[in-house]
XYZ file of C-alpha atoms in Angstrom:
673
model
C -1.479 32.541 -51.879
C -2.453 29.011 -52.885
C 0.374 28.898 -55.456
C 2.847 30.137 -52.871
C 1.617 27.558 -50.361
C 1.944 24.720 -52.862
C 5.413 25.851 -53.865
C 6.621 26.034 -50.258
C 5.079 22.646 -49.438
C 6.730 21.040 -52.468
C 10.064 22.583 -51.579
C 9.707 21.463 -47.955
C 8.864 17.924 -48.991
C 11.878 17.866 -51.305
C 14.135 19.147 -48.549
C 12.931 16.500 -46.099
C 13.244 13.734 -48.677
C 16.830 14.643 -49.527
C 18.090 14.856 -45.954
C 18.594 11.410 -44.464
C 19.692 12.908 -41.163
C 16.303 14.500 -40.563
C 13.991 12.642 -38.225
C 10.310 13.445 -37.875
C 8.696 12.710 -34.538
C 5.517 10.619 -34.427
C 2.943 12.936 -32.870
C -0.449 14.520 -33.458
C 0.897 18.009 -32.769
C 0.140 20.248 -35.759
C 3.655 21.733 -35.632
C 5.161 18.436 -36.821
C 3.625 19.231 -40.207
C 6.251 21.958 -40.434
C 9.243 20.648 -38.485
C 11.752 17.811 -38.372
C 14.362 16.826 -35.807
C 17.836 17.640 -37.046
C 19.696 15.269 -34.725
C 18.120 12.222 -33.081
C 20.329 12.793 -30.026
C 18.992 16.339 -29.542
C 15.221 16.250 -30.004
C 14.677 19.928 -29.188
C 16.772 21.082 -32.151
C 14.314 21.410 -35.026
C 14.395 22.563 -38.636
C 11.472 24.399 -40.205
C 10.605 22.609 -43.455
C 9.142 25.840 -44.853
C 12.065 28.254 -44.487
C 14.842 25.774 -43.646
C 16.040 27.598 -40.502
C 17.111 25.600 -37.440
C 16.058 26.522 -33.883
C 16.557 25.141 -30.394
C 13.710 25.051 -27.913
C 11.404 22.275 -29.055
C 8.064 22.037 -30.793
C 6.328 24.764 -28.795
C 8.876 27.318 -29.966
C 8.475 26.053 -33.542
C 4.745 26.795 -33.353
C 5.579 30.372 -32.374
C 7.994 30.525 -35.316
C 5.298 29.421 -37.789
C 2.584 31.568 -36.171
C 4.952 34.576 -36.369
C 4.593 35.341 -32.670
C 7.473 37.613 -31.813
C 9.468 37.333 -28.637
C 11.886 34.424 -28.351
C 12.101 33.197 -31.945
C 12.272 34.704 -35.424
C 9.143 34.581 -37.590
C 8.918 32.195 -40.518
C 8.989 34.162 -43.758
C 7.519 31.290 -45.802
C 4.485 30.500 -43.633
C 1.128 31.169 -45.292
C -1.816 32.746 -43.484
C -3.335 29.286 -43.117
C -0.115 27.945 -41.550
C -0.008 30.853 -39.121
C -3.631 30.401 -38.053
C -3.203 26.640 -37.492
C -0.200 27.107 -35.196
C -1.766 30.118 -33.476
C -4.849 28.051 -32.683
C -2.681 25.215 -31.324
C -0.885 27.653 -29.017
C -4.189 29.167 -27.904
C -5.561 25.703 -27.137
C -2.527 24.891 -24.975
C -2.880 28.204 -23.131
C -6.593 27.547 -22.597
C -5.881 24.087 -21.147
C -3.274 25.494 -18.773
C -5.682 28.237 -17.698
C -8.464 25.700 -17.153
C -6.149 23.547 -15.053
C -5.171 26.598 -13.003
C -8.833 27.514 -12.513
C -9.626 23.980 -11.351
C -6.832 24.177 -8.793
C -8.093 27.575 -7.580
C -11.662 26.267 -7.345
C -10.462 23.372 -5.211
C -8.709 25.805 -2.884
C -11.753 28.072 -2.661
C -13.932 25.131 -1.607
C -11.851 24.889 1.568
C -12.844 27.271 4.343
C -11.485 26.319 7.755
C -12.999 27.534 11.047
C -10.773 27.373 14.134
C -12.354 25.955 17.292
C -10.857 28.851 19.236
C -12.691 31.365 17.074
C -15.875 29.674 15.836
C -17.512 32.927 14.830
C -14.684 33.963 12.515
C -14.037 32.164 9.281
C -10.391 31.735 8.450
C -11.247 31.860 4.751
C -8.097 32.358 2.718
C -5.675 32.280 5.614
C -2.176 32.042 4.251
C -3.256 32.745 0.681
C -1.137 35.887 0.544
C 1.974 34.016 1.514
C 4.292 32.748 -1.150
C 3.617 28.995 -1.579
C 6.513 26.765 -0.564
C 8.035 24.372 -3.064
C 9.083 22.184 -0.152
C 7.970 22.646 3.405
C 7.129 20.797 6.620
C 3.935 19.197 5.177
C 5.895 17.594 2.353
C 8.018 15.599 4.766
C 4.938 13.771 5.995
C 4.004 12.569 2.516
C 7.455 11.302 1.520
C 8.627 7.736 1.925
C 11.465 6.999 4.319
C 15.060 6.489 3.131
C 14.711 2.746 3.722
C 11.865 2.593 1.185
C 9.018 2.158 3.665
C 5.969 4.405 3.624
C 4.885 5.084 7.201
C 1.929 7.244 6.173
C 0.446 4.683 3.800
C -0.219 7.429 1.250
C 0.360 6.203 -2.338
C 2.111 8.493 -4.800
C -0.948 8.913 -7.030
C -2.883 10.364 -4.069
C -1.502 13.786 -4.999
C -3.737 13.697 -8.092
C -6.837 13.178 -5.955
C -8.999 16.264 -5.424
C -9.853 15.238 -1.864
C -6.157 15.008 -0.983
C -5.571 18.490 -2.428
C -8.445 19.889 -0.344
C -7.013 18.154 2.715
C -3.586 19.742 2.215
C -5.181 23.160 1.643
C -7.273 22.811 4.805
C -4.255 21.833 6.925
C -2.311 24.735 5.490
C -5.120 27.174 6.294
C -5.512 25.878 9.834
C -1.848 26.329 10.639
C 0.141 24.890 13.563
C -1.698 22.858 16.166
C -3.962 20.878 13.872
C -5.031 17.538 15.352
C -6.489 14.820 13.099
C -9.987 13.462 13.820
C -10.467 10.317 15.851
C -11.492 7.018 14.293
C -14.983 7.500 15.741
C -15.311 10.890 14.058
C -14.193 9.426 10.742
C -16.509 6.420 10.970
C -19.631 8.220 12.194
C -20.318 11.999 11.965
C -17.743 12.889 9.290
C -18.708 9.923 7.107
C -22.388 10.853 7.366
C -21.562 14.412 6.335
C -19.673 13.095 3.317
C -22.632 10.912 2.364
C -24.902 13.960 2.349
C -22.374 15.933 0.323
C -22.105 13.094 -2.193
C -25.883 12.910 -2.485
C -25.924 16.621 -3.264
C -23.338 16.146 -6.009
C -25.500 13.421 -7.555
C -28.740 15.439 -7.608
C -28.041 16.574 -11.169
C -27.786 12.944 -12.250
C -30.998 12.007 -10.443
C -32.785 14.882 -12.188
C -31.479 13.546 -15.504
C -33.070 10.154 -14.750
C -36.412 11.934 -14.688
C -35.656 13.905 -17.827
C -34.210 11.474 -20.365
C -34.237 8.141 -18.535
C -31.440 5.956 -17.209
C -29.869 2.504 -17.327
C -29.365 0.168 -14.385
C -26.055 -1.715 -14.495
C -25.234 -4.661 -12.263
C -22.428 -7.183 -11.951
C -21.973 -10.204 -9.670
C -18.642 -11.769 -8.701
C -17.810 -14.980 -6.857
C -14.651 -15.875 -4.953
C -13.000 -19.287 -4.676
C -15.193 -20.203 -1.691
C -18.343 -19.329 -3.659
C -19.015 -16.155 -1.681
C -20.686 -13.544 -3.852
C -20.890 -9.800 -4.054
C -23.171 -7.746 -6.307
C -22.719 -4.131 -7.391
C -25.446 -1.914 -8.830
C -24.936 1.410 -10.634
C -27.142 3.825 -12.568
C -25.999 5.476 -15.788
C -27.497 8.470 -17.566
C -26.333 11.294 -19.824
C -24.755 13.019 -16.810
C -22.597 10.003 -15.981
C -22.600 6.962 -13.714
C -23.355 6.790 -10.007
C -23.061 3.900 -7.574
C -26.122 2.765 -5.611
C -25.551 -0.585 -3.944
C -22.982 -3.209 -3.057
C -24.345 -6.400 -1.540
C -22.540 -9.467 -0.185
C -24.947 -12.359 0.403
C -23.192 -15.702 0.416
C -26.160 -17.498 1.971
C -28.298 -16.954 -1.111
C -27.597 -18.553 -4.480
C -27.481 -15.922 -7.202
C -30.189 -17.502 -9.311
C -32.146 -15.695 -11.997
C -34.963 -15.116 -9.515
C -32.594 -13.653 -6.900
C -30.983 -11.254 -9.395
C -34.351 -10.216 -10.814
C -35.782 -9.416 -7.378
C -32.661 -7.449 -6.417
C -32.814 -5.338 -9.577
C -36.587 -5.000 -9.589
C -36.483 -3.420 -6.134
C -34.232 -0.660 -7.438
C -36.425 -0.195 -10.496
C -39.245 0.586 -8.084
C -37.042 2.971 -6.071
C -35.761 4.835 -9.127
C -39.156 4.874 -10.807
C -40.358 2.398 -13.414
C -41.009 5.242 -15.829
C -37.374 6.397 -15.477
C -35.635 3.121 -16.391
C -34.967 2.435 -20.072
C -32.787 -0.651 -19.759
C -30.971 -3.032 -17.431
C -27.392 -3.894 -18.422
C -25.582 -7.066 -17.298
C -23.046 -9.511 -18.644
C -24.131 -12.630 -20.514
C -24.082 -15.179 -17.655
C -26.934 -17.702 -17.729
C -28.434 -16.504 -14.424
C -28.581 -12.951 -15.789
C -30.340 -14.190 -18.912
C -32.859 -16.018 -16.699
C -33.449 -12.771 -14.801
C -33.950 -11.024 -18.157
C -36.768 -13.416 -19.023
C -38.514 -12.605 -15.736
C -38.149 -8.870 -16.354
C -39.754 -9.192 -19.807
C -42.800 -10.750 -18.168
C -43.246 -8.185 -15.391
C -41.900 -5.082 -17.147
C -42.119 -5.556 -20.937
C -41.374 -1.874 -21.563
C -37.881 -2.113 -20.003
C -35.088 -3.610 -22.100
C -32.518 -6.067 -20.745
C -29.269 -5.426 -22.621
C -25.947 -7.233 -22.681
C -22.983 -5.172 -21.478
C -21.272 -3.733 -24.569
C -17.902 -3.572 -22.808
C -18.106 -7.237 -21.824
C -19.241 -8.264 -25.311
C -16.486 -6.367 -27.121
C -13.920 -7.811 -24.730
C -15.227 -11.262 -25.678
C -14.752 -10.347 -29.355
C -11.175 -9.229 -28.761
C -10.337 -12.297 -26.702
C -11.891 -14.566 -29.334
C -9.856 -12.941 -32.100
C -6.727 -13.015 -29.930
C -7.061 -16.802 -29.571
C -6.771 -17.331 -33.329
C -3.408 -18.905 -34.103
C -1.956 -15.996 -36.117
C -2.531 -13.598 -33.214
C -2.077 -15.951 -30.252
C 1.475 -16.825 -31.286
C 2.503 -13.156 -31.466
C 0.896 -12.324 -28.114
C 2.533 -15.297 -26.392
C 5.923 -14.436 -27.906
C 5.582 -10.802 -26.783
C 4.558 -11.930 -23.310
C 7.535 -14.319 -23.062
C 9.821 -11.445 -24.026
C 8.457 -9.005 -21.417
C 8.527 -11.694 -18.717
C 12.189 -12.352 -19.492
C 13.124 -8.652 -19.353
C 11.354 -8.105 -16.026
C 12.734 -11.313 -14.512
C 16.262 -9.932 -13.996
C 17.383 -6.652 -12.465
C 20.134 -6.199 -15.053
C 17.920 -6.724 -18.095
C 15.228 -4.495 -16.581
C 17.739 -1.725 -15.854
C 19.240 -2.030 -19.329
C 15.788 -1.839 -20.959
C 14.870 1.276 -18.983
C 18.176 2.882 -19.933
C 17.544 2.459 -23.654
C 13.848 3.425 -23.452
C 14.643 6.537 -21.361
C 13.132 5.041 -18.195
C 9.857 4.123 -19.837
C 8.430 0.657 -19.235
C 7.434 -1.687 -22.027
C 4.505 -3.147 -20.061
C 1.416 -0.980 -19.684
C -1.204 -2.119 -17.159
C -4.759 -2.213 -18.482
C -8.127 -2.654 -16.784
C -8.562 -6.143 -18.298
C -6.239 -8.853 -19.538
C -6.843 -7.940 -23.136
C -6.409 -4.216 -22.450
C -2.996 -5.015 -20.965
C -2.138 -7.110 -24.029
C -3.157 -4.390 -26.493
C -1.506 -1.533 -24.601
C 1.697 -3.520 -24.145
C 1.871 -4.501 -27.827
C 1.353 -0.838 -28.647
C 4.133 0.081 -26.214
C 6.503 -2.478 -27.713
C 5.876 -1.138 -31.215
C 6.576 2.428 -30.060
C 9.886 1.296 -28.526
C 10.833 -1.079 -31.319
C 13.932 0.862 -32.342
C 15.051 1.390 -28.717
C 14.792 -2.334 -28.011
C 16.653 -3.301 -31.185
C 19.398 -0.811 -30.305
C 19.662 -2.344 -26.836
C 20.053 -5.910 -28.141
C 22.596 -4.740 -30.734
C 24.728 -2.969 -28.127
C 28.017 -4.135 -26.645
C 26.399 -3.948 -23.195
C 24.042 -6.737 -24.188
C 26.575 -8.718 -26.199
C 29.058 -8.747 -23.290
C 26.476 -9.676 -20.662
C 25.929 -13.204 -19.403
C 22.273 -12.947 -20.411
C 23.197 -12.877 -24.093
C 24.592 -16.401 -23.781
C 21.601 -17.967 -22.022
C 18.883 -19.843 -23.922
C 16.152 -17.382 -22.904
C 18.418 -14.451 -23.673
C 19.012 -15.777 -27.174
C 15.251 -16.264 -27.593
C 14.631 -12.659 -26.505
C 17.291 -11.465 -28.973
C 15.697 -13.484 -31.766
C 12.279 -12.011 -30.979
C 13.430 -8.390 -31.050
C 15.510 -8.832 -34.198
C 12.797 -10.722 -36.086
C 10.917 -8.683 -38.703
C 8.291 -11.445 -38.744
C 7.555 -10.730 -35.077
C 7.253 -6.973 -35.605
C 5.075 -7.457 -38.670
C 2.874 -9.682 -36.529
C 2.645 -7.028 -33.811
C 1.748 -4.450 -36.450
C -1.016 -6.696 -37.807
C -2.373 -7.327 -34.304
C -2.614 -3.597 -33.665
C -4.288 -2.927 -37.019
C -6.908 -5.607 -36.372
C -7.472 -4.886 -32.679
C -7.397 -1.077 -32.874
C -10.838 -0.576 -34.505
C -12.520 -2.677 -31.806
C -10.470 -1.018 -29.067
C -11.798 2.337 -30.272
C -15.340 1.010 -29.816
C -14.348 -0.333 -26.403
C -13.086 3.097 -25.329
C -16.372 4.618 -26.502
C -18.709 2.233 -24.674
C -16.617 2.007 -21.497
C -16.050 5.740 -21.250
C -18.250 8.293 -19.556
C -17.860 11.310 -21.818
C -21.219 10.938 -23.567
C -24.031 8.377 -23.989
C -22.717 5.535 -26.139
C -25.924 3.717 -27.093
C -26.411 5.793 -30.255
C -22.934 4.833 -31.514
C -22.500 1.131 -30.681
C -24.106 -0.346 -33.801
C -22.652 2.257 -36.182
C -19.126 2.169 -34.787
C -19.121 -1.624 -34.812
C -20.017 -1.504 -38.516
C -17.178 0.947 -39.086
C -14.765 -1.280 -37.128
C -15.565 -4.198 -39.418
C -14.899 -2.059 -42.475
C -11.569 -0.920 -41.000
C -10.590 -4.553 -40.389
C -11.432 -5.378 -44.003
C -9.226 -2.499 -45.074
C -6.379 -3.793 -42.876
C -6.489 -6.976 -44.971
C -6.890 -4.984 -48.213
C -10.401 -6.405 -48.711
C -9.145 -10.006 -49.048
C -12.114 -11.940 -47.655
C -10.264 -15.174 -46.918
C -8.076 -13.209 -44.493
C -10.661 -11.054 -42.731
C -13.639 -13.449 -42.714
C -12.553 -15.476 -39.606
C -12.253 -12.227 -37.644
C -15.615 -10.851 -38.752
C -17.228 -14.201 -37.941
C -16.091 -13.846 -34.320
C -17.490 -10.299 -34.173
C -20.822 -11.314 -35.699
C -21.287 -14.324 -33.427
C -20.541 -12.320 -30.265
C -22.721 -9.369 -31.364
C -25.736 -11.524 -32.272
C -28.505 -10.907 -29.766
C -26.258 -8.631 -27.700
C -25.298 -5.513 -29.645
C -28.014 -5.637 -32.308
C -31.123 -5.352 -30.123
C -34.095 -3.151 -31.020
C -32.666 -0.504 -28.688
C -29.288 -0.506 -30.471
C -30.920 -0.360 -33.905
C -33.236 2.498 -32.920
C -30.412 4.492 -31.359
C -28.374 3.987 -34.535
C -31.242 5.135 -36.758
C -32.012 8.190 -34.609
C -28.388 9.329 -34.555
C -28.093 12.067 -37.223
C -24.352 11.427 -37.422
C -25.153 8.237 -39.346
C -28.562 9.001 -40.872
C -27.564 12.347 -42.386
C -24.652 10.629 -44.140
C -26.653 7.600 -45.298
C -30.409 8.032 -45.463
C -30.768 4.514 -46.934
C -30.692 3.308 -43.325
C -34.472 3.785 -43.350
C -34.757 1.200 -46.140
C -33.359 -1.569 -43.928
C -36.381 -3.599 -42.697
C -34.471 -5.002 -39.713
C -33.585 -1.517 -38.454
C -37.074 -0.108 -38.981
C -38.620 -3.118 -37.241
C -36.386 -2.361 -34.267
C -37.691 1.221 -34.255
C -41.292 -0.039 -34.143
C -40.475 -2.423 -31.284
C -38.960 0.426 -29.251
C -41.859 2.819 -29.852
C -44.339 0.145 -28.761
C -42.259 -0.533 -25.645
C -41.803 3.138 -24.716
C -45.510 3.964 -25.146
C -47.370 0.747 -24.270
C -51.161 0.661 -24.703
C -51.195 4.179 -26.168
C -51.891 3.825 -29.870
C -52.391 7.567 -30.298
C -48.867 8.387 -29.107
C -47.426 5.530 -31.169
C -49.205 6.932 -34.226
C -47.892 10.427 -33.497
C -44.301 9.184 -33.155
C -44.200 6.794 -36.128
C -46.451 8.499 -38.663
C -45.720 12.143 -37.918
C -42.642 12.919 -35.803
C -40.490 10.199 -37.361
C -41.420 11.355 -40.851
C -40.101 14.828 -40.060
C -36.771 13.286 -39.116
C -36.653 10.973 -42.146
C -37.585 13.765 -44.557
C -35.371 16.311 -42.752
C -38.298 18.698 -42.340
C -38.169 21.860 -40.236
C -35.123 22.161 -38.022
C -33.725 18.828 -39.237
C -33.328 20.282 -42.719
C -31.336 23.354 -41.781
C -27.658 23.453 -42.826
C -26.764 24.139 -39.187
C -28.366 20.843 -38.135
C -26.313 18.873 -40.664
C -23.151 20.680 -39.642
C -23.816 20.120 -35.935
C -23.806 16.340 -36.332
C -21.094 16.116 -38.969
C -18.259 15.353 -36.558
C -18.324 12.678 -33.886
C -16.229 14.447 -31.245
C -16.591 14.667 -27.472
C -19.011 17.583 -27.733
C -21.450 15.835 -30.082
C -24.420 14.225 -28.326
C -27.236 12.829 -30.504
C -29.527 12.908 -27.480
C -29.677 16.704 -27.753
C -31.674 16.352 -30.965
C -34.580 14.480 -29.319
C -35.380 14.986 -25.674
C -38.721 14.505 -23.918
C -39.419 15.468 -20.301
C -41.867 14.133 -17.724
C -42.357 14.489 -13.993
C -40.487 11.665 -12.315
C -39.576 10.608 -8.812
C -36.106 10.767 -7.244
C -34.248 8.096 -5.350
C -33.311 8.539 -1.714
C -30.003 6.689 -1.319
C -29.672 7.196 2.455
C -30.106 3.485 3.141
C -27.076 2.534 1.043
C -23.820 1.545 2.601
C -22.102 4.835 3.386
C -18.471 3.929 2.923
C -18.808 2.252 -0.468
C -21.356 4.833 -1.584
C -18.964 7.725 -0.922
C -15.745 6.127 -2.201
C -17.170 4.632 -5.368
C -19.107 7.758 -6.381
C -16.089 9.974 -5.690
C -14.046 7.873 -8.120
C -16.795 7.929 -10.760
C -17.208 11.714 -10.512
C -13.441 12.360 -10.700
C -12.952 9.935 -13.609
C -15.703 11.626 -15.625
C -14.327 15.115 -14.935
C -10.727 14.214 -15.783
C -11.593 12.083 -18.823
C -8.996 9.377 -18.187
C -8.289 6.626 -20.700
C -10.708 3.857 -19.779
C -8.244 1.160 -20.872
C -5.366 2.297 -18.673
C -5.064 1.127 -15.086
C -3.078 2.661 -12.249
C -2.796 -0.803 -10.688
C 0.399 -2.420 -11.942
C -0.774 -5.765 -10.547
C -3.179 -5.945 -13.500
C -0.144 -6.551 -15.721
C 1.362 -9.384 -13.650
C 0.832 -11.859 -16.501
C 3.242 -9.841 -18.660
C 5.852 -9.573 -15.909
C 5.974 -12.992 -14.209
C 4.986 -16.435 -15.408
C 1.582 -17.507 -14.110
C 0.822 -13.989 -12.960
C -2.515 -13.535 -14.762
C -5.428 -12.647 -12.540
C -8.973 -11.414 -12.765
C -9.423 -7.663 -12.487
C -11.189 -6.068 -9.543
C -14.545 -5.195 -11.128
C -15.357 -2.192 -8.985
C -13.237 0.506 -10.569
C -10.492 0.916 -7.999
C -12.182 -0.043 -4.746
C -10.276 -2.771 -2.948
C -11.907 -5.995 -1.867
C -10.826 -5.211 1.686
C -12.903 -2.021 1.626
C -15.943 -3.712 0.120
C -15.631 -6.699 2.428
C -15.577 -4.435 5.480
C -18.300 -2.149 4.188
C -20.732 -4.896 3.191
C -20.234 -7.041 6.269
C -18.256 -9.900 4.747
C -16.582 -12.033 7.395
C -13.399 -12.459 5.391
C -11.695 -10.484 2.655
C -13.079 -11.429 -0.744
C -10.775 -12.346 -3.612
C -11.747 -12.325 -7.290
C -12.604 -15.769 -8.672
C -10.292 -17.847 -10.869
C -7.256 -16.090 -9.446
C -4.020 -17.564 -10.777
C -1.601 -15.364 -8.849
C 1.389 -17.284 -7.518
C 2.062 -17.143 -3.824
C 5.247 -15.206 -3.136
C 5.297 -13.305 -6.416
C 6.268 -9.699 -5.827
C 3.361 -7.429 -6.710
C 4.433 -4.265 -8.478
C 3.106 -0.915 -7.356
C 2.079 1.843 -9.714
C 5.242 3.761 -8.873
C 7.240 0.943 -10.519
C 5.930 2.222 -13.829
C 6.921 5.517 -15.427
C 4.086 7.608 -16.832
C 4.159 8.037 -20.592
C 2.070 11.172 -20.878
C 3.461 13.003 -23.904
C 1.176 16.047 -23.642
C 2.876 19.413 -23.408
């Protein structure tokens, strides 16, 4: 079988190499190992590189061909058993995802159970469920925008992806004709209080986790142009992140003492024994608060925000001349394209209605995602600027038009974009890890940052004079922030790293960090410290007992979404729970709903649905600070926290009169099947 497989692979490679007309699509789909596009103008017409046959129907049908699933395509006679199993598994995975999505939709519907006022004793239950669902009915007309472009309902397009909106539509459908919406009083008082209680119930699992494996308190303070301040406080644990408090207090200066007292109060509420660390950015007042915490609570760590620190690394690298010039040139190009209706329409025509600017959650995220987008559309853009449509347009004769042409046609520019992506990508991967909510990231920060530095060295083919300035930026920003005793201990206790390189235990800096953590976790208890260091830790280092089983090594061999190093070492104690009833109801409900939905759906933490975050790549002078509260508007927070006027993020550079783009101005680029 192996000989047959090698022969077919060699033949397939030869066939692909000798056919210039064949185009292979850039994708992670396993079927592209066996297929090529015959004609670039017809991307669903594919040739099997094993048997050479050509089929219409796209990559999904090609998987059936390779897997020898009969029905709508002939089976591949050259596919090995291994080839068949790979494609069969890919098809099964797609079917499982579709089934899971269908189950989620059904679960949402089942959560809705409407009771009519006219018949309070009878539950409507699944009223209307036996009817055939309408593709377009009366309810749809209330969610559409008017022909003149206005939206009288105020419902944004992305609301249809919100679980609450889906439940609302289901409830209205179950109720039937005659439904009257609640009054403003009902929304503000009894219904809001009910939602608060429901949200608290959803968060009970997280609160229980605080008592089981500990938690981290995260806080961030922002100031507007008039020096009015707002502080947000969240709690993170293995189950995810929940929002606790939003406080606007412009009368008080946010000194180190003020921040410390604010955080210390919540440490008391959550339970001192439950809190492992406090996470903030690196502002001087936060560092002053950290010093006060070390005095009062020496067993709780104060840690710099990994997301903030890695962003500082990326921004520092991006300011180096060889990267800054490319970023500024790319930004000038996108600004030019979006400045004119004709150039924008022409670009969207050649890119099949996909935008070249991708909004990110920070300025750098927008820069990286947009550079990535430009590289993906490189050939489309070069085709556009080589076309007669461009050559005959008035824009081709303008100075800025000629500059845009020169940029797109310059191999030096594209090589620069490629280098930027190679250098930034390793750190962006770490950023996605630490800013995501799929699993606890502490055990990976130090190790993945080491790996990122090695990848950057490799991007420069190990030439130190080229990579050293970049690594210097990383090392300076990480010093004292991402190499604390907590980071070092988490790195050492992560079998993913230790099982691959047991020499970690020979590093005195790492082992000193372990000792510091053990002393902090078990203060004034020398017996427990002795048990942990001289007995339990030895079992781990020597891979005794369960740590030495082949299954243990296999279980931590792959760093995927399902791998959690915390499952290897968990201790439990009786802890107290936090009663969040005193928190501001509106912000509490909205923020936690977003956090819960984001964790469940696993969205890309770099992508933003707010197109205004990409203003700097669309209009000159359009850069602005990003709303730090994950989608809540300042109007909502200002109203909810009692601010007299709407707060605006500090250092805003938005020009008055600049048209702000909505998310519907951008076409989604989701390539999943």
